Amino acid sequence: MSIQFNQIPAPCYVIDEQLLRRNLGLIKQVRDAASVDILVAFKAFSNWGVFPIFKEYGFGASASSLNEARLAFEELGVRAHTYSPAYEEKTISDILKYSSHISFNSINQLRKYTKVASEKGISLGLRVNPDFSDSPHDIYNPCKPGSRFGITTEQLGERLPQQVEGLHFHTLFEADSFALEKALAAFIEKFGKFLPKLKWVNMGGGHLITKKGYDIQHLVKILNDFRNNHGVKVILEPGSAFTYQTGYLVSTVLDIVENNGIKTAVLDVSFTCHMPDCLEMPYKPVILGATDEVAGKPTYRMGGISCLAGDYMGNWSFDKELKPNDKIIFEDMIHYTTVKTTMFNGVNHPSIGIWSNKSRFRLIKQFNYQDYKNRL
Ligand SMILES: Cc1ncc(COP(=O)(O)O)c(C=O)c1O
């Protein structure tokens, strides 16, 4: 049975447990077939209310801050593989407490924290920059000239610092296995000479394994070949792939306004507050029951509830005229949404819930004035 949207108290992000389990099962299949470690990148999704489901599949976690590392420890029951562009002296010892692996972004940072990390028995890595990316969006390209991410082959030179056990690279964005193949060729060309000294290689995120048409067999072959040829533990840390197309943002039309012949449906949600990637990337999300603009059909912009002039997207066409109280359901609104939202304008945050065929709708979190006040 699919979600009964009339039972969802809007506005609400609603995860479909069946779709989530489908993704988790597929990623587990890759992990087992390729004998690699696959970590959940918390930056994309860290709604710990559904971690009991994740736990059934036994994934590790990748963290980019003390908060994420601590959440991994407390709620997923694992020590994180942590990477941050720089670590602060005031938090490093807590980060180390919750981490099994730590990757440094520069030789300076490695030198600064090698002693304290080694004493705690943590596996040390370096983030390298293979100078390759196929990201179509500059904002998601960590290898753009001038990037602050990762040590270049020139900076690393011929010798790997003694305590380094692993190399980490992250270059891909919503990519297929053929892009990974190219990224690996660039990595091997630039850093392959260090492989005999390494215990692990972390191939970052950006692997959209759960997208329809992703060539899983090709991915498994690449990973197996890499592991067999170089004798290292292979780690992937996708974020999006775990919760890609696993749920919705359910909103309500509050009003319809018109200016210069453009009709806008004003919603109880906001692009800038609740769907920030739509504006940042930018991309136009799919709305259930709507299409891209079709001449002759009722056509609307969707307008956010904030005062930001650019807080709108358009256009979509519908079979019928929209009216207040109609539901607008945005698809694929789980990854990089709840982790990135703001309460700009004091706009209330949509609730978060999960739908399962057995227990129907379960509310995980509802927000109120105290949540707004406590942030400020
Ligand atoms: C270092 C690192 N690892 C993993 C990820 C997760 O990437 P994705 O969600 O595209 O799979 C990111 C995303 O920015 C990242 O910066």
mmCIF file of C-alpha atoms and ligand atoms in Angstrom:
data_model
loop_
_atom_site.group_PDB
_atom_site.id
_atom_site.type_symbol
_atom_site.label_atom_id
_atom_site.label_comp_id
_atom_site.label_asym_id
_atom_site.label_seq_id
_atom_site.Cartn_x
_atom_site.Cartn_y
_atom_site.Cartn_z
ATOM 1 C CA MET A 1 0.000 0.000 0.000
ATOM 2 C CA SER A 2 1.355 3.425 -0.835
ATOM 3 C CA ILE A 3 1.227 6.436 1.482
ATOM 4 C CA GLN A 4 -2.236 7.809 2.224
ATOM 5 C CA PHE A 5 -1.368 11.471 2.027
ATOM 6 C CA ASN A 6 -4.666 12.564 3.555
ATOM 7 C CA GLN A 7 -3.471 10.970 6.813
ATOM 8 C CA ILE A 8 -0.287 13.084 6.954
ATOM 9 C CA PRO A 9 -0.456 16.237 9.121
ATOM 10 C CA ALA A 10 1.043 18.831 6.749
ATOM 11 C CA PRO A 11 3.491 20.398 6.549
ATOM 12 C CA CYS A 12 5.553 17.263 6.996
ATOM 13 C CA TYR A 13 8.542 15.428 5.609
ATOM 14 C CA VAL A 14 7.394 11.847 5.334
ATOM 15 C CA ILE A 15 9.742 8.930 4.804
ATOM 16 C CA ASP A 16 8.334 5.836 3.107
ATOM 17 C CA GLU A 17 9.767 2.902 5.067
ATOM 18 C CA GLN A 18 9.316 0.512 2.177
ATOM 19 C CA LEU A 19 11.341 2.740 -0.169
ATOM 20 C CA LEU A 20 13.973 3.309 2.521
ATOM 21 C CA ARG A 21 14.367 -0.429 3.075
ATOM 22 C CA ARG A 22 14.669 -0.963 -0.659
ATOM 23 C CA ASN A 23 17.648 1.440 -0.758
ATOM 24 C CA LEU A 24 19.235 -0.027 2.364
ATOM 25 C CA GLY A 25 18.876 -3.549 0.971
ATOM 26 C CA LEU A 26 20.441 -2.605 -2.358
ATOM 27 C CA ILE A 27 23.408 -0.864 -0.734
ATOM 28 C CA LYS A 28 23.921 -3.835 1.586
ATOM 29 C CA GLN A 29 23.936 -6.094 -1.471
ATOM 30 C CA VAL A 30 26.788 -4.018 -2.968
ATOM 31 C CA ARG A 31 28.672 -4.046 0.328
ATOM 32 C CA ASP A 32 28.474 -7.826 0.598
ATOM 33 C CA ALA A 33 29.218 -8.561 -3.070
ATOM 34 C CA ALA A 34 32.259 -6.261 -3.166
ATOM 35 C CA SER A 35 33.500 -6.887 0.408
ATOM 36 C CA VAL A 36 33.759 -3.164 1.068
ATOM 37 C CA ASP A 37 32.694 -1.001 3.999
ATOM 38 C CA ILE A 38 29.838 1.373 3.254
ATOM 39 C CA LEU A 39 29.244 4.267 5.630
ATOM 40 C CA VAL A 40 26.203 6.520 5.853
ATOM 41 C CA ALA A 41 27.342 10.118 5.289
ATOM 42 C CA PHE A 42 25.425 11.894 8.060
ATOM 43 C CA LYS A 43 25.672 15.228 6.256
ATOM 44 C CA ALA A 44 22.971 14.032 3.844
ATOM 45 C CA PHE A 45 20.649 12.485 6.400
ATOM 46 C CA SER A 46 20.909 12.109 10.135
ATOM 47 C CA ASN A 47 17.347 11.678 11.354
ATOM 48 C CA TRP A 48 18.241 9.396 14.202
ATOM 49 C CA GLY A 49 14.583 8.554 14.831
ATOM 50 C CA VAL A 50 14.863 6.030 11.993
ATOM 51 C CA PHE A 51 18.344 4.734 12.873
ATOM 52 C CA PRO A 52 16.817 1.558 14.383
ATOM 53 C CA ILE A 53 15.950 0.641 10.773
ATOM 54 C CA PHE A 54 19.470 1.463 9.568
ATOM 55 C CA LYS A 55 20.934 -0.649 12.393
ATOM 56 C CA GLU A 56 19.307 -3.769 10.967
ATOM 57 C CA TYR A 57 21.610 -3.435 7.937
ATOM 58 C CA GLY A 58 24.838 -2.790 9.874
ATOM 59 C CA PHE A 59 26.271 0.261 8.129
ATOM 60 C CA GLY A 60 28.989 2.435 9.632
ATOM 61 C CA ALA A 61 28.910 6.235 9.682
ATOM 62 C CA SER A 62 30.885 9.062 8.176
ATOM 63 C CA ALA A 63 30.942 12.298 10.179
ATOM 64 C CA SER A 64 32.051 15.807 9.379
ATOM 65 C CA SER A 65 31.832 17.354 12.838
ATOM 66 C CA LEU A 66 31.853 16.533 16.527
ATOM 67 C CA ASN A 67 28.046 16.558 16.596
ATOM 68 C CA GLU A 68 27.775 14.026 13.777
ATOM 69 C CA ALA A 69 30.487 11.792 15.290
ATOM 70 C CA ARG A 70 28.745 11.847 18.653
ATOM 71 C CA LEU A 71 25.370 11.078 17.079
ATOM 72 C CA ALA A 72 26.936 8.112 15.251
ATOM 73 C CA PHE A 73 28.250 6.804 18.555
ATOM 74 C CA GLU A 74 25.136 7.433 20.624
ATOM 75 C CA GLU A 75 22.392 6.575 18.154
ATOM 76 C CA LEU A 76 23.926 4.243 15.561
ATOM 77 C CA GLY A 77 26.278 2.579 18.023
ATOM 78 C CA VAL A 78 29.381 2.965 15.827
ATOM 79 C CA ARG A 79 32.588 5.002 15.886
ATOM 80 C CA ALA A 80 32.639 7.331 12.901
ATOM 81 C CA HIS A 81 35.085 7.812 10.067
ATOM 82 C CA THR A 82 35.539 11.539 10.433
ATOM 83 C CA TYR A 83 36.731 14.157 7.980
ATOM 84 C CA SER A 84 36.613 17.920 8.333
ATOM 85 C CA PRO A 85 38.501 20.593 6.350
ATOM 86 C CA ALA A 86 40.090 21.585 9.684
ATOM 87 C CA TYR A 87 39.774 20.508 13.323
ATOM 88 C CA GLU A 88 39.581 22.822 16.310
ATOM 89 C CA GLU A 89 41.794 22.315 19.344
ATOM 90 C CA LYS A 90 38.794 22.645 21.642
ATOM 91 C CA THR A 91 36.896 19.725 20.085
ATOM 92 C CA ILE A 92 39.548 17.371 18.735
ATOM 93 C CA SER A 93 39.729 15.134 21.806
ATOM 94 C CA ASP A 94 35.954 14.577 21.801
ATOM 95 C CA ILE A 95 35.989 13.957 18.048
ATOM 96 C CA LEU A 96 38.649 11.320 18.578
ATOM 97 C CA LYS A 97 36.586 9.719 21.343
ATOM 98 C CA TYR A 98 33.765 9.071 18.862
ATOM 99 C CA SER A 99 35.890 8.170 15.810
ATOM 100 C CA SER A 100 37.680 5.052 14.591
ATOM 101 C CA HIS A 101 39.247 6.776 11.557
ATOM 102 C CA ILE A 102 40.154 10.412 11.027
ATOM 103 C CA SER A 103 41.189 12.055 7.764
ATOM 104 C CA PHE A 104 43.124 15.305 7.640
ATOM 105 C CA ASN A 105 42.832 17.884 4.903
ATOM 106 C CA SER A 106 46.415 19.178 5.005
ATOM 107 C CA ILE A 107 49.866 18.169 6.148
ATOM 108 C CA ASN A 108 49.697 20.980 8.738
ATOM 109 C CA GLN A 109 46.592 19.461 10.293
ATOM 110 C CA LEU A 110 48.093 15.980 10.197
ATOM 111 C CA ARG A 111 51.226 17.197 11.994
ATOM 112 C CA LYS A 112 49.221 19.101 14.564
ATOM 113 C CA TYR A 113 47.051 16.160 15.615
ATOM 114 C CA THR A 114 49.113 13.029 14.793
ATOM 115 C CA LYS A 115 50.326 12.504 18.341
ATOM 116 C CA VAL A 116 46.971 12.851 20.093
ATOM 117 C CA ALA A 117 45.183 10.719 17.460
ATOM 118 C CA SER A 118 47.851 7.993 17.395
ATOM 119 C CA GLU A 119 47.842 7.738 21.177
ATOM 120 C CA LYS A 120 44.130 6.930 21.028
ATOM 121 C CA GLY A 121 44.741 4.167 18.485
ATOM 122 C CA ILE A 122 42.786 5.890 15.725
ATOM 123 C CA SER A 123 43.541 5.135 12.103
ATOM 124 C CA LEU A 124 44.957 8.225 10.404
ATOM 125 C CA GLY A 125 44.212 9.250 6.833
ATOM 126 C CA LEU A 126 44.774 12.129 4.459
ATOM 127 C CA ARG A 127 42.206 13.599 2.128
ATOM 128 C CA VAL A 128 43.777 13.911 -1.289
ATOM 129 C CA ASN A 129 42.617 15.854 -4.311
ATOM 130 C CA PRO A 130 42.815 13.759 -7.500
ATOM 131 C CA ASP A 131 42.023 16.841 -9.593
ATOM 132 C CA PHE A 132 39.103 15.056 -11.249
ATOM 133 C CA SER A 133 35.369 15.579 -10.976
ATOM 134 C CA ASP A 134 32.454 15.241 -13.311
ATOM 135 C CA SER A 135 30.078 17.334 -11.191
ATOM 136 C CA PRO A 136 27.878 19.473 -13.450
ATOM 137 C CA HIS A 137 27.419 21.941 -10.576
ATOM 138 C CA ASP A 138 30.380 24.051 -9.408
ATOM 139 C CA ILE A 139 28.900 24.264 -5.913
ATOM 140 C CA TYR A 140 29.308 20.473 -5.624
ATOM 141 C CA ASN A 141 32.722 20.201 -7.276
ATOM 142 C CA PRO A 142 35.426 19.686 -4.642
ATOM 143 C CA CYS A 143 38.171 19.536 -7.293
ATOM 144 C CA LYS A 144 37.564 22.897 -8.919
ATOM 145 C CA PRO A 145 40.798 24.936 -9.316
ATOM 146 C CA GLY A 146 41.374 26.756 -6.031
ATOM 147 C CA SER A 147 39.439 24.137 -4.038
ATOM 148 C CA ARG A 148 40.156 23.996 -0.307
ATOM 149 C CA PHE A 149 39.656 20.234 -0.222
ATOM 150 C CA GLY A 150 42.451 17.704 -0.183
ATOM 151 C CA ILE A 151 46.185 17.573 -0.651
ATOM 152 C CA THR A 152 47.396 17.653 -4.238
ATOM 153 C CA THR A 153 49.963 15.222 -5.589
ATOM 154 C CA GLU A 154 52.514 18.074 -5.792
ATOM 155 C CA GLN A 155 51.946 18.989 -2.131
ATOM 156 C CA LEU A 156 52.311 15.399 -0.991
ATOM 157 C CA GLY A 157 55.512 14.782 -2.935
ATOM 158 C CA GLU A 158 57.164 11.365 -2.959
ATOM 159 C CA ARG A 159 56.873 10.344 0.693
ATOM 160 C CA LEU A 160 53.785 9.462 2.649
ATOM 161 C CA PRO A 161 54.019 10.588 6.288
ATOM 162 C CA GLN A 162 54.762 7.503 8.384
ATOM 163 C CA GLN A 163 51.586 7.340 10.490
ATOM 164 C CA VAL A 164 49.197 7.608 7.542
ATOM 165 C CA GLU A 165 47.234 4.384 7.001
ATOM 166 C CA GLY A 166 44.645 5.549 4.519
ATOM 167 C CA LEU A 167 43.796 7.989 1.756
ATOM 168 C CA HIS A 168 40.405 9.587 1.302
ATOM 169 C CA PHE A 169 39.060 11.277 -1.819
ATOM 170 C CA HIS A 170 35.632 12.700 -2.555
ATOM 171 C CA THR A 171 35.098 13.963 -6.092
ATOM 172 C CA LEU A 172 31.743 12.714 -7.355
ATOM 173 C CA PHE A 173 28.221 14.090 -7.344
ATOM 174 C CA GLU A 174 25.158 11.920 -8.031
ATOM 175 C CA ALA A 175 27.459 9.876 -10.240
ATOM 176 C CA ASP A 176 27.357 6.469 -11.904
ATOM 177 C CA SER A 177 29.964 3.710 -11.706
ATOM 178 C CA PHE A 178 31.620 4.880 -14.937
ATOM 179 C CA ALA A 179 32.406 8.249 -13.341
ATOM 180 C CA LEU A 180 33.896 6.378 -10.382
ATOM 181 C CA GLU A 181 36.022 4.369 -12.800
ATOM 182 C CA LYS A 182 37.418 7.623 -14.237
ATOM 183 C CA ALA A 183 37.947 9.098 -10.764
ATOM 184 C CA LEU A 184 39.816 5.952 -9.738
ATOM 185 C CA ALA A 185 42.062 6.183 -12.798
ATOM 186 C CA ALA A 186 42.926 9.776 -11.813
ATOM 187 C CA PHE A 187 43.496 8.729 -8.187
ATOM 188 C CA ILE A 188 45.768 5.849 -9.217
ATOM 189 C CA GLU A 189 47.723 8.023 -11.642
ATOM 190 C CA LYS A 190 48.397 10.639 -8.961
ATOM 191 C CA PHE A 191 48.532 8.650 -5.724
ATOM 192 C CA GLY A 192 48.902 5.007 -6.817
ATOM 193 C CA LYS A 193 52.550 4.957 -5.718
ATOM 194 C CA PHE A 194 51.383 5.098 -2.087
ATOM 195 C CA LEU A 195 48.933 2.196 -2.345
ATOM 196 C CA PRO A 196 51.397 -0.512 -1.209
ATOM 197 C CA LYS A 197 51.794 1.386 2.101
ATOM 198 C CA LEU A 198 48.074 1.825 2.776
ATOM 199 C CA LYS A 199 45.529 -0.142 4.801
ATOM 200 C CA TRP A 200 42.458 1.614 3.394
ATOM 201 C CA VAL A 201 41.152 3.882 0.670
ATOM 202 C CA ASN A 202 37.956 5.861 1.234
ATOM 203 C CA MET A 203 36.327 6.710 -2.107
ATOM 204 C CA GLY A 204 34.016 9.351 -0.606
ATOM 205 C CA GLY A 205 30.401 9.893 -1.617
ATOM 206 C CA GLY A 206 28.528 10.861 -4.747
ATOM 207 C CA HIS A 207 27.789 7.252 -5.749
ATOM 208 C CA LEU A 208 24.070 7.289 -6.565
ATOM 209 C CA ILE A 209 23.853 3.515 -6.291
ATOM 210 C CA THR A 210 20.081 3.503 -5.740
ATOM 211 C CA LYS A 211 19.190 5.499 -8.863
ATOM 212 C CA LYS A 212 17.238 3.524 -11.441
ATOM 213 C CA GLY A 213 19.634 2.233 -14.074
ATOM 214 C CA TYR A 214 22.781 2.403 -11.893
ATOM 215 C CA ASP A 215 25.029 -0.431 -13.078
ATOM 216 C CA ILE A 216 25.517 -2.296 -9.795
ATOM 217 C CA GLN A 217 27.453 -5.156 -11.389
ATOM 218 C CA HIS A 218 29.915 -2.722 -12.919
ATOM 219 C CA LEU A 219 30.398 -1.016 -9.545
ATOM 220 C CA VAL A 220 30.987 -4.332 -7.799
ATOM 221 C CA LYS A 221 33.544 -5.318 -10.453
ATOM 222 C CA ILE A 222 35.447 -2.030 -10.140
ATOM 223 C CA LEU A 223 35.554 -2.321 -6.356
ATOM 224 C CA ASN A 224 36.593 -5.973 -6.390
ATOM 225 C CA ASP A 225 39.320 -5.277 -8.977
ATOM 226 C CA PHE A 226 40.652 -2.354 -6.952
ATOM 227 C CA ARG A 227 40.733 -4.376 -3.736
ATOM 228 C CA ASN A 228 42.345 -7.394 -5.393
ATOM 229 C CA ASN A 229 44.932 -5.333 -7.285
ATOM 230 C CA HIS A 230 45.992 -3.184 -4.349
ATOM 231 C CA GLY A 231 45.234 -5.256 -1.254
ATOM 232 C CA VAL A 232 43.548 -2.413 0.641
ATOM 233 C CA LYS A 233 40.251 -2.143 2.488
ATOM 234 C CA VAL A 234 37.840 -0.149 0.330
ATOM 235 C CA ILE A 235 35.404 2.267 1.959
ATOM 236 C CA LEU A 236 32.545 4.218 0.368
ATOM 237 C CA GLU A 237 30.596 6.925 2.171
ATOM 238 C CA PRO A 238 27.562 7.849 0.092
ATOM 239 C CA GLY A 239 24.932 10.132 1.575
ATOM 240 C CA SER A 240 22.227 10.754 -1.012
ATOM 241 C CA ALA A 241 22.076 7.118 -2.137
ATOM 242 C CA PHE A 242 20.683 5.969 1.217
ATOM 243 C CA THR A 243 17.596 8.177 1.188
ATOM 244 C CA TYR A 244 17.331 9.010 -2.524
ATOM 245 C CA GLN A 245 13.659 8.962 -3.548
ATOM 246 C CA THR A 246 12.447 7.648 -0.209
ATOM 247 C CA GLY A 247 9.938 10.309 0.708
ATOM 248 C CA TYR A 248 8.098 13.569 0.315
ATOM 249 C CA LEU A 249 7.488 17.026 1.663
ATOM 250 C CA VAL A 250 3.730 17.384 2.063
ATOM 251 C CA SER A 251 2.528 20.987 2.018
ATOM 252 C CA THR A 252 -0.714 22.928 1.724
ATOM 253 C CA VAL A 253 -1.769 25.796 -0.525
ATOM 254 C CA LEU A 254 -2.636 28.787 1.686
ATOM 255 C CA ASP A 255 -3.544 31.302 -0.993
ATOM 256 C CA ILE A 256 -3.347 32.008 -4.729
ATOM 257 C CA VAL A 257 -2.022 35.408 -5.806
ATOM 258 C CA GLU A 258 -1.548 36.882 -9.277
ATOM 259 C CA ASN A 259 0.831 39.515 -10.673
ATOM 260 C CA ASN A 260 1.492 40.312 -14.327
ATOM 261 C CA GLY A 261 -0.420 37.247 -15.401
ATOM 262 C CA ILE A 262 1.677 34.952 -13.195
ATOM 263 C CA LYS A 263 -0.280 32.919 -10.676
ATOM 264 C CA THR A 264 1.526 31.842 -7.526
ATOM 265 C CA ALA A 265 0.297 29.228 -5.079
ATOM 266 C CA VAL A 266 1.541 30.437 -1.680
ATOM 267 C CA LEU A 267 2.467 27.390 0.405
ATOM 268 C CA ASP A 268 2.998 26.665 4.105
ATOM 269 C CA VAL A 269 6.604 25.634 3.289
ATOM 270 C CA SER A 270 9.568 27.471 1.825
ATOM 271 C CA PHE A 271 12.233 26.628 -0.746
ATOM 272 C CA THR A 272 14.901 28.569 1.098
ATOM 273 C CA CYS A 273 14.002 27.147 4.535
ATOM 274 C CA HIS A 274 12.934 23.593 3.709
ATOM 275 C CA MET A 275 14.167 22.667 0.210
ATOM 276 C CA PRO A 276 17.406 24.683 0.014
ATOM 277 C CA ASP A 277 19.040 22.571 -2.709
ATOM 278 C CA CYS A 278 16.290 23.634 -5.129
ATOM 279 C CA LEU A 279 17.659 27.170 -4.974
ATOM 280 C CA GLU A 280 21.336 26.346 -4.397
ATOM 281 C CA MET A 281 21.886 23.812 -7.152
ATOM 282 C CA PRO A 282 19.366 24.834 -8.592
ATOM 283 C CA TYR A 283 16.848 22.145 -9.544
ATOM 284 C CA LYS A 284 13.115 21.918 -9.995
ATOM 285 C CA PRO A 285 11.544 19.184 -7.889
ATOM 286 C CA VAL A 286 8.782 16.889 -9.050
ATOM 287 C CA ILE A 287 5.293 17.553 -7.653
ATOM 288 C CA LEU A 288 2.934 14.586 -7.506
ATOM 289 C CA GLY A 289 0.085 15.021 -9.978
ATOM 290 C CA ALA A 290 1.697 18.018 -11.716
ATOM 291 C CA THR A 291 3.822 18.342 -14.847
ATOM 292 C CA ASP A 292 6.193 20.901 -16.273
ATOM 293 C CA GLU A 293 4.334 23.795 -17.802
ATOM 294 C CA VAL A 294 1.800 22.765 -20.462
ATOM 295 C CA ALA A 295 0.125 25.515 -22.509
ATOM 296 C CA GLY A 296 -3.613 25.687 -21.887
ATOM 297 C CA LYS A 297 -3.507 23.929 -18.483
ATOM 298 C CA PRO A 298 -3.816 25.676 -15.086
ATOM 299 C CA THR A 299 -0.234 26.741 -14.394
ATOM 300 C CA TYR A 300 1.355 28.071 -11.218
ATOM 301 C CA ARG A 301 4.542 29.075 -9.537
ATOM 302 C CA MET A 302 4.999 27.595 -6.091
ATOM 303 C CA GLY A 303 5.737 30.411 -3.647
ATOM 304 C CA GLY A 304 7.455 29.931 -0.292
ATOM 305 C CA ILE A 305 6.126 31.336 2.974
ATOM 306 C CA SER A 306 9.284 33.400 3.665
ATOM 307 C CA CYS A 307 9.844 37.040 2.679
ATOM 308 C CA LEU A 308 12.780 36.207 0.372
ATOM 309 C CA ALA A 309 11.773 37.494 -3.066
ATOM 310 C CA GLY A 310 13.465 34.518 -4.726
ATOM 311 C CA ASP A 311 11.715 31.953 -2.537
ATOM 312 C CA TYR A 312 9.682 30.474 -5.373
ATOM 313 C CA MET A 313 10.013 28.020 -8.225
ATOM 314 C CA GLY A 314 8.038 27.423 -11.336
ATOM 315 C CA ASN A 315 6.170 26.611 -13.304
ATOM 316 C CA TRP A 316 4.033 23.536 -12.898
ATOM 317 C CA SER A 317 0.767 22.666 -14.634
ATOM 318 C CA PHE A 318 -2.162 20.853 -13.039
ATOM 319 C CA ASP A 319 -5.309 19.217 -14.385
ATOM 320 C CA LYS A 320 -7.520 21.521 -12.285
ATOM 321 C CA GLU A 321 -7.256 25.045 -10.899
ATOM 322 C CA LEU A 322 -5.543 25.051 -7.487
ATOM 323 C CA LYS A 323 -7.366 26.410 -4.459
ATOM 324 C CA PRO A 324 -6.530 27.006 -0.782
ATOM 325 C CA ASN A 325 -6.216 23.779 1.266
ATOM 326 C CA ASP A 326 -5.091 21.730 -1.745
ATOM 327 C CA LYS A 327 -2.104 19.531 -0.949
ATOM 328 C CA ILE A 328 1.173 20.026 -2.841
ATOM 329 C CA ILE A 329 3.455 17.011 -2.472
ATOM 330 C CA PHE A 330 7.107 17.449 -3.420
ATOM 331 C CA GLU A 331 8.931 14.234 -4.287
ATOM 332 C CA ASP A 332 12.398 13.129 -3.177
ATOM 333 C CA MET A 333 12.657 15.515 -0.231
ATOM 334 C CA ILE A 334 14.536 13.434 2.332
ATOM 335 C CA HIS A 335 18.298 13.704 1.607
ATOM 336 C CA TYR A 336 19.940 17.104 2.186
ATOM 337 C CA THR A 337 16.676 18.617 3.432
ATOM 338 C CA THR A 338 16.072 18.081 7.158
ATOM 339 C CA VAL A 339 19.845 18.404 7.788
ATOM 340 C CA LYS A 340 20.010 21.781 6.006
ATOM 341 C CA THR A 341 16.782 23.513 6.962
ATOM 342 C CA THR A 342 16.540 26.872 8.704
ATOM 343 C CA MET A 343 13.900 28.747 10.675
ATOM 344 C CA PHE A 344 14.469 31.946 8.688
ATOM 345 C CA ASN A 345 11.542 34.349 9.192
ATOM 346 C CA GLY A 346 10.579 32.262 12.223
ATOM 347 C CA VAL A 347 8.831 29.962 9.791
ATOM 348 C CA ASN A 348 7.850 26.815 11.599
ATOM 349 C CA HIS A 349 9.639 23.659 10.598
ATOM 350 C CA PRO A 350 7.633 20.908 8.897
ATOM 351 C CA SER A 351 7.140 17.848 11.095
ATOM 352 C CA ILE A 352 9.089 14.694 10.319
ATOM 353 C CA GLY A 353 7.411 11.311 10.155
ATOM 354 C CA ILE A 354 7.546 7.873 8.624
ATOM 355 C CA TRP A 355 4.925 5.839 6.814
ATOM 356 C CA SER A 356 4.962 2.078 6.955
ATOM 357 C CA ASN A 357 2.363 -0.282 5.598
ATOM 358 C CA LYS A 358 2.079 -1.956 8.997
ATOM 359 C CA SER A 359 1.935 0.937 11.440
ATOM 360 C CA ARG A 360 0.834 3.633 8.934
ATOM 361 C CA PHE A 361 1.960 7.166 9.865
ATOM 362 C CA ARG A 362 4.297 7.657 12.836
ATOM 363 C CA LEU A 363 5.263 11.159 13.856
ATOM 364 C CA ILE A 364 8.976 11.348 14.671
ATOM 365 C CA LYS A 365 9.359 15.021 15.437
ATOM 366 C CA GLN A 366 7.177 18.084 15.646
ATOM 367 C CA PHE A 367 8.582 21.599 16.038
ATOM 368 C CA ASN A 368 7.324 24.493 18.095
ATOM 369 C CA TYR A 369 8.160 27.976 19.344
ATOM 370 C CA GLN A 370 10.757 26.614 21.812
ATOM 371 C CA ASP A 371 12.717 25.040 18.938
ATOM 372 C CA TYR A 372 12.817 28.418 17.208
ATOM 373 C CA LYS A 373 13.686 30.305 20.391
ATOM 374 C CA ASN A 374 16.356 27.851 21.559
ATOM 375 C CA ARG A 375 18.344 28.251 18.362
ATOM 376 C CA LEU A 376 18.817 31.965 18.854
HETATM 377 C C1 LIG B 1 33.592 14.129 2.137
HETATM 378 C C2 LIG B 1 32.222 13.736 1.703
HETATM 379 N N1 LIG B 1 31.842 12.452 1.808
HETATM 380 C C3 LIG B 1 30.596 12.049 1.434
HETATM 381 C C4 LIG B 1 29.678 12.942 0.932
HETATM 382 C C5 LIG B 1 28.316 12.441 0.557
HETATM 383 O O1 LIG B 1 28.058 12.671 -0.785
HETATM 384 P P1 LIG B 1 26.681 12.221 -1.461
HETATM 385 O O2 LIG B 1 25.599 12.613 -0.544
HETATM 386 O O3 LIG B 1 26.655 12.976 -2.745
HETATM 387 O O4 LIG B 1 26.766 10.751 -1.671
HETATM 388 C C6 LIG B 1 30.040 14.296 0.790
HETATM 389 C C7 LIG B 1 29.096 15.282 0.259
HETATM 390 O O5 LIG B 1 29.318 16.453 0.177
HETATM 391 C C8 LIG B 1 31.339 14.720 1.203
HETATM 392 O O6 LIG B 1 31.720 15.995 1.115
#
